[in-house]
Tab-separated table of C-alpha atoms in Angstrom:
chain	number	residue	atom	x	y	z
A	1	MET	CA	-49.203	69.550	47.674
A	2	ALA	CA	-47.082	66.786	49.102
A	3	VAL	CA	-43.360	67.234	49.159
A	4	PHE	CA	-41.177	64.206	48.736
A	5	PRO	CA	-37.617	64.214	49.969
A	6	TRP	CA	-34.993	64.162	47.145
A	7	HIS	CA	-32.060	61.823	47.218
A	8	SER	CA	-29.522	60.660	44.592
A	9	ARG	CA	-29.717	57.281	42.945
A	10	ASN	CA	-26.959	54.899	43.713
A	11	ARG	CA	-24.900	54.094	40.589
A	12	ASN	CA	-22.197	51.583	39.873
A	13	TYR	CA	-19.915	53.516	37.568
A	14	LYS	CA	-17.508	50.658	37.030
A	15	ALA	CA	-20.258	48.354	35.824
A	16	GLU	CA	-21.692	51.033	33.560
A	17	PHE	CA	-18.273	51.780	32.062
A	18	ALA	CA	-17.651	48.092	31.445
A	19	SER	CA	-21.014	47.650	29.741
A	20	CYS	CA	-20.437	50.637	27.414
A	21	ARG	CA	-17.018	49.567	26.264
A	22	LEU	CA	-16.572	47.874	22.911
A	23	GLU	CA	-16.222	44.160	22.988
A	24	ALA	CA	-12.584	43.269	23.162
A	25	VAL	CA	-11.415	40.738	20.598
A	26	PRO	CA	-8.296	38.862	21.604
A	27	LEU	CA	-5.498	39.302	19.053
A	28	GLU	CA	-3.594	36.130	18.625
A	29	PHE	CA	0.055	36.097	17.733
A	30	GLY	CA	0.609	36.389	13.984
A	31	ASP	CA	-2.656	38.140	13.222
A	32	TYR	CA	-2.484	41.183	10.967
A	33	HIS	CA	-2.783	44.599	12.539
A	34	PRO	CA	-2.425	47.876	10.565
A	35	LEU	CA	-0.142	49.410	13.192
A	36	LYS	CA	1.894	46.306	13.774
A	37	PRO	CA	5.493	46.667	12.551
A	38	ILE	CA	6.248	44.614	9.461
A	39	THR	CA	8.922	41.991	9.945
A	40	VAL	CA	10.999	41.155	6.893
A	41	THR	CA	13.013	37.949	6.918
A	42	GLU	CA	15.775	37.639	4.362
A	43	SER	CA	17.418	34.278	3.694
A	44	ARG	CA	20.680	33.890	1.878
A	45	THR	CA	22.165	30.592	0.750
A	46	LYS	CA	25.730	30.146	-0.406
A	47	LYS	CA	26.838	27.082	-2.341
A	48	VAL	CA	30.362	26.167	-3.348
A	49	ASN	CA	30.803	23.651	-6.175
A	50	ARG	CA	34.159	22.267	-5.230
A	51	LYS	CA	35.383	19.485	-3.036
A	52	GLY	CA	34.448	19.929	0.569
A	53	SER	CA	31.766	22.354	-0.410
A	54	THR	CA	29.714	23.805	2.321
A	55	SER	CA	26.449	25.629	2.333
A	56	SER	CA	25.383	28.170	4.821
A	57	THR	CA	22.113	29.887	5.412
A	58	SER	CA	21.750	33.162	7.186
A	59	SER	CA	18.637	35.019	8.069
A	60	SER	CA	18.064	38.479	9.334
A	61	SER	CA	14.960	40.202	10.552
A	62	SER	CA	14.165	43.858	10.672
A	63	SER	CA	11.125	45.739	11.783
A	64	SER	CA	10.185	49.082	10.316
A	65	MET	CA	7.113	51.094	9.563
A	66	VAL	CA	6.538	50.984	5.803
A	67	ASP	CA	4.736	53.852	4.073
A	68	PRO	CA	2.033	52.327	1.855
A	69	LEU	CA	2.342	55.209	-0.639
A	70	SER	CA	6.016	54.445	-1.217
A	71	SER	CA	5.225	51.026	-2.648
A	72	VAL	CA	4.544	52.595	-6.028
A	73	LEU	CA	8.199	53.611	-6.223
A	74	ASP	CA	9.579	50.105	-5.914
A	75	GLY	CA	6.955	48.437	-8.081
A	76	THR	CA	5.225	46.457	-5.324
A	77	ASP	CA	1.845	48.139	-5.700
A	78	PRO	CA	-0.980	45.978	-7.144
A	79	LEU	CA	-1.041	47.745	-10.535
A	80	SER	CA	2.689	47.309	-11.096
A	81	MET	CA	2.586	43.670	-10.008
A	82	PHE	CA	-0.332	43.015	-12.348
A	83	ALA	CA	1.501	44.671	-15.240
A	84	ALA	CA	4.592	42.599	-14.496
A	85	THR	CA	2.629	39.342	-14.655
A	86	ALA	CA	0.814	40.268	-17.869
A	87	ASP	CA	1.718	38.387	-21.003
A	88	PRO	CA	3.925	40.753	-23.045
A	89	VAL	CA	3.109	39.004	-26.326
A	90	ALA	CA	-0.626	39.302	-25.818
A	91	LEU	CA	-0.246	42.861	-24.614
A	92	ALA	CA	1.774	43.851	-27.688
A	93	ALA	CA	-0.717	42.165	-30.005
A	94	ALA	CA	-3.631	43.949	-28.385
A	95	THR	CA	-1.839	47.281	-28.590
A	96	ASP	CA	-0.944	46.829	-32.266
A	97	SER	CA	-4.489	45.818	-33.159
A	98	SER	CA	-5.913	48.793	-31.314
A	99	ARG	CA	-3.395	51.118	-32.959
A	100	ARG	CA	-4.404	49.957	-36.443
A	101	LYS	CA	-8.074	50.482	-35.653
A	102	ARG	CA	-7.335	53.916	-34.252
A	103	ASP	CA	-5.327	54.915	-37.304
A	104	ARG	CA	-8.239	53.962	-39.536
A	105	ASP	CA	-10.536	55.961	-37.321
A	106	ASP	CA	-8.236	59.005	-37.402
A	107	ASN	CA	-8.101	58.904	-41.179
A	108	SER	CA	-11.892	58.838	-41.329
A	109	VAL	CA	-12.264	62.065	-39.346
A	110	VAL	CA	-11.925	64.060	-42.567
A	111	GLY	CA	-12.827	62.714	-45.970
A	112	SER	CA	-10.657	62.077	-48.990
A	113	ASP	CA	-11.772	65.411	-50.446
A	114	PHE	CA	-9.676	67.195	-47.796
A	115	GLU	CA	-6.100	67.708	-48.977
A	116	PRO	CA	-3.772	66.480	-46.200
A	117	TRP	CA	-0.893	68.475	-44.832
A	118	ALA	CA	1.580	65.904	-46.163
A	119	ASN	CA	0.777	66.999	-49.723
A	120	LYS	CA	1.695	70.599	-48.950
A	121	ARG	CA	4.806	69.786	-46.969
A	122	GLY	CA	7.082	68.977	-49.888
A	123	GLU	CA	5.909	71.979	-51.901
A	124	ILE	CA	6.709	74.377	-49.054
A	125	LEU	CA	10.179	72.916	-48.510
A	126	ALA	CA	10.950	73.175	-52.215
A	127	ARG	CA	9.725	76.735	-52.629
A	128	TYR	CA	10.966	78.547	-49.517
A	129	THR	CA	14.723	78.145	-49.651
A	130	THR	CA	17.649	80.364	-48.795
A	131	THR	CA	21.341	80.696	-49.488
A	132	GLU	CA	22.036	82.559	-46.251
A	133	LYS	CA	23.704	80.901	-43.292
A	134	LEU	CA	21.418	79.521	-40.599
A	135	SER	CA	21.962	78.868	-36.923
A	136	ILE	CA	20.511	76.589	-34.262
A	137	ASN	CA	20.648	77.631	-30.640
A	138	LEU	CA	19.808	74.795	-28.259
A	139	PHE	CA	19.756	74.874	-24.454
A	140	MET	CA	19.474	71.207	-23.624
A	141	GLY	CA	20.619	71.039	-20.008
A	142	SER	CA	23.561	69.102	-18.677
A	143	GLU	CA	24.165	65.466	-19.467
A	144	LYS	CA	25.077	64.264	-16.014
A	145	GLY	CA	23.384	61.183	-14.704
A	146	LYS	CA	22.011	60.079	-18.065
A	147	ALA	CA	23.710	56.688	-18.282
A	148	GLY	CA	22.141	53.555	-16.993
A	149	THR	CA	18.655	54.963	-16.395
A	150	ALA	CA	17.060	51.883	-17.907
A	151	THR	CA	18.408	49.707	-15.127
A	152	LEU	CA	17.510	51.984	-12.205
A	153	ALA	CA	14.812	51.134	-9.732
A	154	MET	CA	11.525	53.023	-9.851
A	155	SER	CA	12.408	55.235	-6.905
A	156	GLU	CA	15.786	56.062	-8.472
A	157	LYS	CA	14.043	56.981	-11.736
A	158	VAL	CA	11.722	59.354	-9.938
A	159	ARG	CA	14.611	61.069	-8.176
A	160	THR	CA	16.624	61.224	-11.394
A	161	ARG	CA	13.782	62.840	-13.290
A	162	LEU	CA	13.281	65.411	-10.568
A	163	GLU	CA	16.987	66.233	-10.687
A	164	GLU	CA	16.794	66.568	-14.475
A	165	LEU	CA	13.904	68.997	-14.180
A	166	ASP	CA	15.804	71.027	-11.592
A	167	ASP	CA	18.839	70.963	-13.841
A	168	PHE	CA	16.863	72.263	-16.807
A	169	GLU	CA	17.944	75.850	-16.273
A	170	GLU	CA	21.555	74.950	-15.449
A	171	GLY	CA	22.614	73.130	-18.591
A	172	SER	CA	25.024	73.913	-21.357
A	173	GLN	CA	24.107	76.088	-24.291
A	174	LYS	CA	24.871	74.650	-27.700
A	175	GLU	CA	24.881	76.935	-30.708
A	176	LEU	CA	25.483	75.828	-34.271
A	177	LEU	CA	26.412	78.681	-36.587
A	178	ASN	CA	27.004	79.112	-40.319
A	179	LEU	CA	24.846	76.186	-41.348
A	180	THR	CA	23.726	75.747	-44.907
A	181	GLN	CA	20.121	74.929	-45.584
A	182	GLN	CA	20.907	71.237	-46.055
A	183	ASP	CA	22.972	71.157	-42.870
A	184	TYR	CA	20.055	72.753	-41.031
A	185	VAL	CA	17.628	70.168	-42.385
A	186	ASN	CA	19.991	67.332	-41.437
A	187	ARG	CA	20.384	68.687	-37.915
A	188	ILE	CA	16.624	68.952	-37.420
A	189	GLU	CA	16.228	65.363	-38.625
A	190	GLU	CA	18.895	64.300	-36.127
A	191	LEU	CA	16.948	66.003	-33.357
A	192	ASN	CA	13.836	64.154	-34.463
A	193	GLN	CA	15.705	60.867	-34.227
A	194	SER	CA	17.178	61.882	-30.863
A	195	LEU	CA	13.646	62.449	-29.638
A	196	LYS	CA	12.642	58.922	-30.655
A	197	ASP	CA	15.782	57.415	-29.110
A	198	ALA	CA	15.283	59.273	-25.836
A	199	TRP	CA	11.682	58.128	-25.686
A	200	ALA	CA	12.623	54.515	-26.425
A	201	SER	CA	15.209	54.578	-23.627
A	202	ASP	CA	12.611	55.903	-21.165
A	203	GLN	CA	14.191	59.363	-20.957
A	204	LYS	CA	10.937	61.290	-21.098
A	205	VAL	CA	12.425	64.455	-19.614
A	206	LYS	CA	15.120	64.579	-22.280
A	207	ALA	CA	12.481	64.080	-24.977
A	208	LEU	CA	10.477	66.968	-23.559
A	209	LYS	CA	13.578	69.164	-23.528
A	210	ILE	CA	14.221	68.442	-27.201
A	211	VAL	CA	10.666	69.407	-28.131
A	212	ILE	CA	10.768	72.594	-26.065
A	213	GLN	CA	14.049	73.749	-27.550
A	214	CYS	CA	12.929	72.968	-31.090
A	215	SER	CA	9.717	74.918	-30.516
A	216	LYS	CA	11.764	77.922	-29.434
A	217	LEU	CA	13.333	77.983	-32.888
A	218	LEU	CA	9.963	79.039	-34.306
A	219	SER	CA	10.334	82.420	-32.600
A	220	ASP	CA	13.515	83.110	-34.589
A	221	THR	CA	12.939	85.070	-37.807
A	222	SER	CA	16.559	86.056	-38.423
A	223	VAL	CA	16.367	84.444	-41.897
A	224	ILE	CA	12.776	85.338	-42.588
A	225	GLN	CA	12.550	83.899	-46.097
A	226	PHE	CA	13.258	80.415	-44.730
A	227	TYR	CA	10.611	80.584	-42.007
A	228	PRO	CA	7.877	78.550	-43.807
A	229	SER	CA	10.323	75.673	-44.355
A	230	LYS	CA	11.534	75.923	-40.770
A	231	PHE	CA	7.927	75.688	-39.612
A	232	VAL	CA	7.453	72.461	-41.592
A	233	LEU	CA	10.607	70.878	-40.153
A	234	ILE	CA	9.897	71.808	-36.534
A	235	THR	CA	6.268	70.732	-36.661
A	236	ASP	CA	7.436	67.298	-37.826
A	237	ILE	CA	9.162	66.958	-34.447
A	238	LEU	CA	6.055	68.205	-32.664
A	239	ASP	CA	3.927	65.648	-34.510
A	240	THR	CA	6.318	62.884	-33.477
A	241	PHE	CA	6.163	63.973	-29.849
A	242	GLY	CA	2.384	64.212	-29.838
A	243	LYS	CA	2.059	60.733	-31.297
A	244	LEU	CA	4.473	59.240	-28.763
A	245	VAL	CA	2.658	60.778	-25.804
A	246	TYR	CA	-0.736	59.672	-27.096
A	247	GLU	CA	0.460	56.116	-27.752
A	248	ARG	CA	1.960	55.892	-24.272
A	249	ILE	CA	-1.234	57.011	-22.549
A	250	PHE	CA	-3.345	54.808	-24.783
A	251	SER	CA	-1.196	51.771	-23.962
A	252	MET	CA	-1.994	52.292	-20.279
A	253	CYS	CA	-5.665	51.700	-21.082
A	254	VAL	CA	-4.944	48.396	-22.847
A	255	ASP	CA	-4.203	45.102	-21.135
A	256	ASN	CA	-4.311	41.470	-22.158
A	257	ARG	CA	-8.032	41.310	-21.433
A	258	SER	CA	-9.611	44.302	-23.159
A	259	VAL	CA	-8.975	46.885	-25.843
A	260	LEU	CA	-10.376	50.394	-25.987
A	261	PRO	CA	-13.100	50.848	-28.595
A	262	ASP	CA	-12.543	53.030	-31.630
A	263	HIS	CA	-14.700	55.839	-30.250
A	264	PHE	CA	-13.809	55.576	-26.592
A	265	SER	CA	-14.936	57.979	-23.907
A	266	PRO	CA	-13.045	59.254	-20.866
A	267	GLU	CA	-14.911	56.703	-18.766
A	268	ASN	CA	-13.062	53.934	-20.621
A	269	ALA	CA	-9.666	55.297	-19.537
A	270	ASN	CA	-8.348	54.073	-16.205
A	271	ASP	CA	-7.035	56.293	-13.428
A	272	THR	CA	-3.403	55.584	-14.280
A	273	ALA	CA	-3.838	56.844	-17.845
A	274	LYS	CA	-5.686	59.941	-16.682
A	275	GLU	CA	-3.059	60.729	-14.063
A	276	THR	CA	-0.254	60.355	-16.594
A	277	CYS	CA	-2.128	62.556	-19.057
A	278	LEU	CA	-2.628	65.262	-16.455
A	279	ASN	CA	1.031	65.008	-15.526
A	280	TRP	CA	2.024	65.822	-19.103
A	281	PHE	CA	-0.290	68.823	-19.240
A	282	PHE	CA	1.023	70.082	-15.889
A	283	LYS	CA	4.622	69.765	-17.087
A	284	ILE	CA	3.815	71.688	-20.259
A	285	ALA	CA	1.929	74.378	-18.335
A	286	SER	CA	5.128	75.102	-16.375
A	287	ILE	CA	7.031	76.126	-19.534
A	288	ARG	CA	7.839	79.795	-19.112
A	289	GLU	CA	7.986	81.027	-22.714
A	290	LEU	CA	4.757	81.434	-24.640
A	291	ILE	CA	5.680	79.990	-28.030
A	292	PRO	CA	7.091	76.635	-26.842
A	293	ARG	CA	4.300	76.293	-24.284
A	294	PHE	CA	1.698	76.823	-27.008
A	295	TYR	CA	3.251	74.472	-29.557
A	296	VAL	CA	3.961	71.629	-27.132
A	297	GLU	CA	0.458	71.749	-25.671
A	298	ALA	CA	-1.099	71.910	-29.136
A	299	SER	CA	0.914	68.853	-30.170
A	300	ILE	CA	-0.775	66.720	-27.485
A	301	LEU	CA	-4.224	68.268	-27.942
A	302	LYS	CA	-5.619	64.849	-28.812
A	303	CYS	CA	-4.760	63.561	-25.325
A	304	ASN	CA	-7.665	65.578	-23.918
A	305	LYS	CA	-9.865	62.681	-25.039
A	306	PHE	CA	-8.649	60.726	-22.013
A	307	LEU	CA	-9.727	63.416	-19.548
A	308	SER	CA	-13.021	64.941	-20.610
A	309	LYS	CA	-15.547	64.863	-23.435
A	310	THR	CA	-15.385	68.648	-23.678
A	311	GLY	CA	-11.628	68.938	-23.169
A	312	ILE	CA	-10.794	69.604	-26.816
A	313	SER	CA	-13.638	72.078	-27.323
A	314	GLU	CA	-12.446	73.967	-24.226
A	315	CYS	CA	-8.743	73.943	-25.096
A	316	LEU	CA	-9.068	75.178	-28.679
A	317	PRO	CA	-10.486	78.631	-27.770
A	318	ARG	CA	-7.924	79.003	-24.986
A	319	LEU	CA	-5.027	78.166	-27.317
A	320	THR	CA	-6.465	80.578	-29.881
A	321	CYS	CA	-6.340	83.350	-27.292
A	322	MET	CA	-2.770	82.385	-26.396
A	323	ILE	CA	-1.656	83.186	-29.945
A	324	ARG	CA	-2.761	86.783	-29.422
A	325	GLY	CA	0.291	87.196	-27.209
A	326	ILE	CA	2.672	86.579	-30.133
A	327	GLY	CA	3.778	89.960	-31.467
A	328	ASP	CA	5.256	88.949	-34.819
A	329	PRO	CA	2.429	88.611	-37.391
A	330	LEU	CA	4.324	86.000	-39.417
A	331	VAL	CA	5.037	83.837	-36.369
A	332	SER	CA	1.460	84.161	-35.153
A	333	VAL	CA	-0.156	83.200	-38.465
A	334	TYR	CA	1.867	79.984	-38.638
A	335	ALA	CA	0.949	79.249	-35.041
A	336	ARG	CA	-2.688	79.615	-36.068
A	337	ALA	CA	-2.103	77.302	-39.003
A	338	TYR	CA	-0.673	74.632	-36.710
A	339	LEU	CA	-3.578	74.970	-34.278
A	340	CYS	CA	-6.047	74.621	-37.154
A	341	ARG	CA	-4.179	71.546	-38.374
A	342	VAL	CA	-4.247	69.686	-35.057
A	343	GLY	CA	-7.813	70.878	-34.507
A	344	MET	CA	-8.951	69.407	-37.815
A	345	GLU	CA	-7.414	66.071	-36.868
A	346	VAL	CA	-9.491	65.692	-33.708
A	347	ALA	CA	-12.496	68.032	-34.053
A	348	PRO	CA	-13.142	69.194	-37.626
A	349	HIS	CA	-16.705	70.155	-36.707
A	350	LEU	CA	-15.580	72.999	-34.408
A	351	LYS	CA	-15.715	75.723	-37.053
A	352	GLU	CA	-16.039	78.556	-34.568
A	353	THR	CA	-12.429	78.247	-33.466
A	354	LEU	CA	-11.236	78.134	-37.076
A	355	ASN	CA	-13.163	81.306	-37.899
A	356	LYS	CA	-11.811	83.028	-34.793
A	357	ASN	CA	-8.246	82.287	-35.860
A	358	PHE	CA	-8.926	83.748	-39.275
A	359	PHE	CA	-10.513	86.952	-37.998
A	360	ASP	CA	-7.788	87.368	-35.384
A	361	PHE	CA	-5.271	87.267	-38.201
A	362	LEU	CA	-7.178	89.983	-40.075
A	363	LEU	CA	-7.033	92.214	-37.008
A	364	THR	CA	-3.276	91.791	-36.660
A	365	PHE	CA	-2.362	91.859	-40.344
A	366	LYS	CA	-1.907	95.624	-40.215
A	367	GLN	CA	1.155	95.030	-38.040
A	368	ILE	CA	3.199	94.454	-41.194
A	369	HIS	CA	3.246	98.243	-41.616
A	370	GLY	CA	4.429	98.788	-38.038
A	371	ASP	CA	7.916	99.805	-37.048
A	372	THR	CA	8.880	96.383	-35.679
A	373	VAL	CA	8.262	94.486	-38.911
A	374	GLN	CA	9.539	97.273	-41.146
A	375	ASN	CA	12.783	97.573	-39.194
A	376	GLN	CA	13.237	93.809	-39.365
A	377	LEU	CA	12.796	93.854	-43.142
A	378	VAL	CA	15.283	96.702	-43.495
A	379	VAL	CA	17.902	94.861	-41.436
A	380	GLN	CA	17.536	91.715	-43.536
A	381	GLY	CA	17.268	93.614	-46.820
A	382	VAL	CA	13.861	92.151	-47.670
A	383	GLU	CA	11.309	94.175	-49.609
A	384	LEU	CA	7.598	94.045	-48.835
A	385	PRO	CA	6.748	92.259	-52.137
A	386	SER	CA	9.143	89.499	-51.095
A	387	TYR	CA	7.808	89.414	-47.545
A	388	LEU	CA	4.099	89.042	-48.301
A	389	PRO	CA	4.442	85.692	-50.167
A	390	LEU	CA	5.576	84.121	-46.879
A	391	TYR	CA	1.972	84.196	-45.614
A	392	PRO	CA	0.052	82.130	-48.236
A	393	PRO	CA	1.096	78.633	-47.015
A	394	ALA	CA	-0.391	79.351	-43.581
A	395	MET	CA	-3.406	81.250	-44.887
A	396	ASP	CA	-4.096	78.664	-47.561
A	397	TRP	CA	-4.237	75.945	-44.905
A	398	ILE	CA	-6.411	77.999	-42.531
A	399	PHE	CA	-8.856	78.791	-45.313
A	400	GLN	CA	-8.960	75.168	-46.447
A	401	CYS	CA	-9.910	74.135	-42.904
A	402	ILE	CA	-12.613	76.814	-42.699
A	403	SER	CA	-14.175	75.976	-46.049
A	404	TYR	CA	-14.215	72.193	-45.541
A	405	HIS	CA	-17.873	71.141	-45.349
A	406	ALA	CA	-18.754	74.679	-44.300
A	407	PRO	CA	-22.336	75.960	-44.720
A	408	GLU	CA	-23.092	78.043	-47.791
A	409	VAL	CA	-23.627	81.155	-45.739
A	410	THR	CA	-19.947	81.079	-44.830
A	411	LEU	CA	-18.736	80.905	-48.418
A	412	GLN	CA	-21.382	82.812	-50.398
A	413	CYS	CA	-22.339	86.443	-50.407
A	414	ASP	CA	-24.250	88.682	-52.767
A	415	ALA	CA	-23.084	92.254	-52.414
A	416	HIS	CA	-21.546	92.731	-48.994
A	417	LEU	CA	-18.854	94.989	-50.394
A	418	LEU	CA	-21.342	97.155	-52.297
A	419	TYR	CA	-23.999	97.609	-49.655
A	420	GLY	CA	-21.802	97.785	-46.592
A	421	ASP	CA	-23.136	94.687	-44.887
A	422	SER	CA	-21.003	92.502	-42.670
A	423	PRO	CA	-18.659	90.733	-45.098
A	424	CYS	CA	-18.347	86.985	-45.196
A	425	THR	CA	-15.091	85.118	-44.614
A	426	LEU	CA	-14.124	84.887	-48.261
A	427	CYS	CA	-14.758	88.576	-48.876
A	428	LEU	CA	-12.457	89.493	-46.013
A	429	PHE	CA	-9.892	87.109	-47.398
A	430	MET	CA	-10.049	88.944	-50.731
A	431	LEU	CA	-9.651	92.298	-48.998
A	432	MET	CA	-6.177	91.364	-47.799
A	433	GLY	CA	-4.788	91.877	-51.277
A	434	PRO	CA	-2.822	89.621	-53.609
A	435	LEU	CA	-0.608	87.822	-51.116
A	436	HIS	CA	-0.013	85.093	-53.631
A	437	ASN	CA	-0.206	84.821	-57.406
A	438	SER	CA	-2.950	82.229	-57.152
A	439	TYR	CA	-5.192	84.740	-55.382
A	440	SER	CA	-4.421	87.768	-57.564
A	441	ASN	CA	-6.453	86.393	-60.475
A	442	VAL	CA	-9.721	86.485	-58.499
A	443	SER	CA	-11.649	89.744	-58.686
A	444	ALA	CA	-13.621	91.026	-55.734
A	445	SER	CA	-16.440	92.016	-58.059
A	446	GLN	CA	-17.100	88.459	-59.166
A	447	PRO	CA	-20.018	86.651	-57.460
A	448	LEU	CA	-18.789	84.162	-54.898
């Protein structure tokens, strides 16, 4: 076999390197480059309107690297500039029209045969009264830096809100003692108005503080006979807060060109609305105490419509399990009543959660014979026959929600109690005993 001598091929590395390089494009002066420092030229003109007036013009230039993410703080991002140029009259008209359509849609979720909560509100306030002195303990945080927030720049608002959140645990404690029932009602109404005023003045953190502190009052059973009326008053504030948050997020999805449909889906909501909605849920999730965290999140349950189609159906079971951490049976049953109320407003077809709340109450009802409740009744001088009638307003509402358009198998039974079968919901409700005069006339032996 022939052997050929081996030798290296001559190569021109400079020519090869030049041919492999990217084509250089000459950059003329004034062309945009992402790494080129931005030059800002500011012109100032001074005019004097008197004799011998002079005018002078001065200009200054500065070069600095500008962070593109910081533009959202000063309102120079495209979304803020578009919102600033939008016609406010057309925007307000579109929002009002959409709100009216949405209100009609909300009222059509449940039919006219469903008794609304507003009809029960006045009856509860009139029946559950007290002559004992009441107290309100509020921990609202300090009031420093609250003035002039409406005129601050966007970046200043962000910093101010962060400082307010940091200052949440360092505020002043305000306690109102020896209040009569009417004084208590007036004070709660003032807090409701303060919530609206804070929201209107763009003090969202202050509004959230008011709602949190009012929700904490629902853990106080020092005057236990007044608790049903207190629940009605505090939930009015929660309803106001939930409506304000929902309207704010909904307004972010409306501009002068389009309006959300009545039955909108999360795909119809823009990223700004979704981000704001998530921000509210994250803020609420950081609340340390269970009761205010539950009530505030339940008040904005409807806002899950902006995030996911299954958001409400996923949150209701989780909130139901949260109530299991409330030790007082009276406080927990009213928490269940509020969850059933907000659940019926947005998803009346989810009967499983309603049934779970009812059966959870049956499992915890025996706590009324425990030492904690009995000692509390002894301290307040309340007998058990006077304590049990505090439950019917909550149970009546829960049972109304369960029975609304429920299948017959849920409401009818033949002889569960006689033959030892699994009892239906109504049978278990009868087993609790005569909590209220209206239920004591029904016999368990009658066919249901």
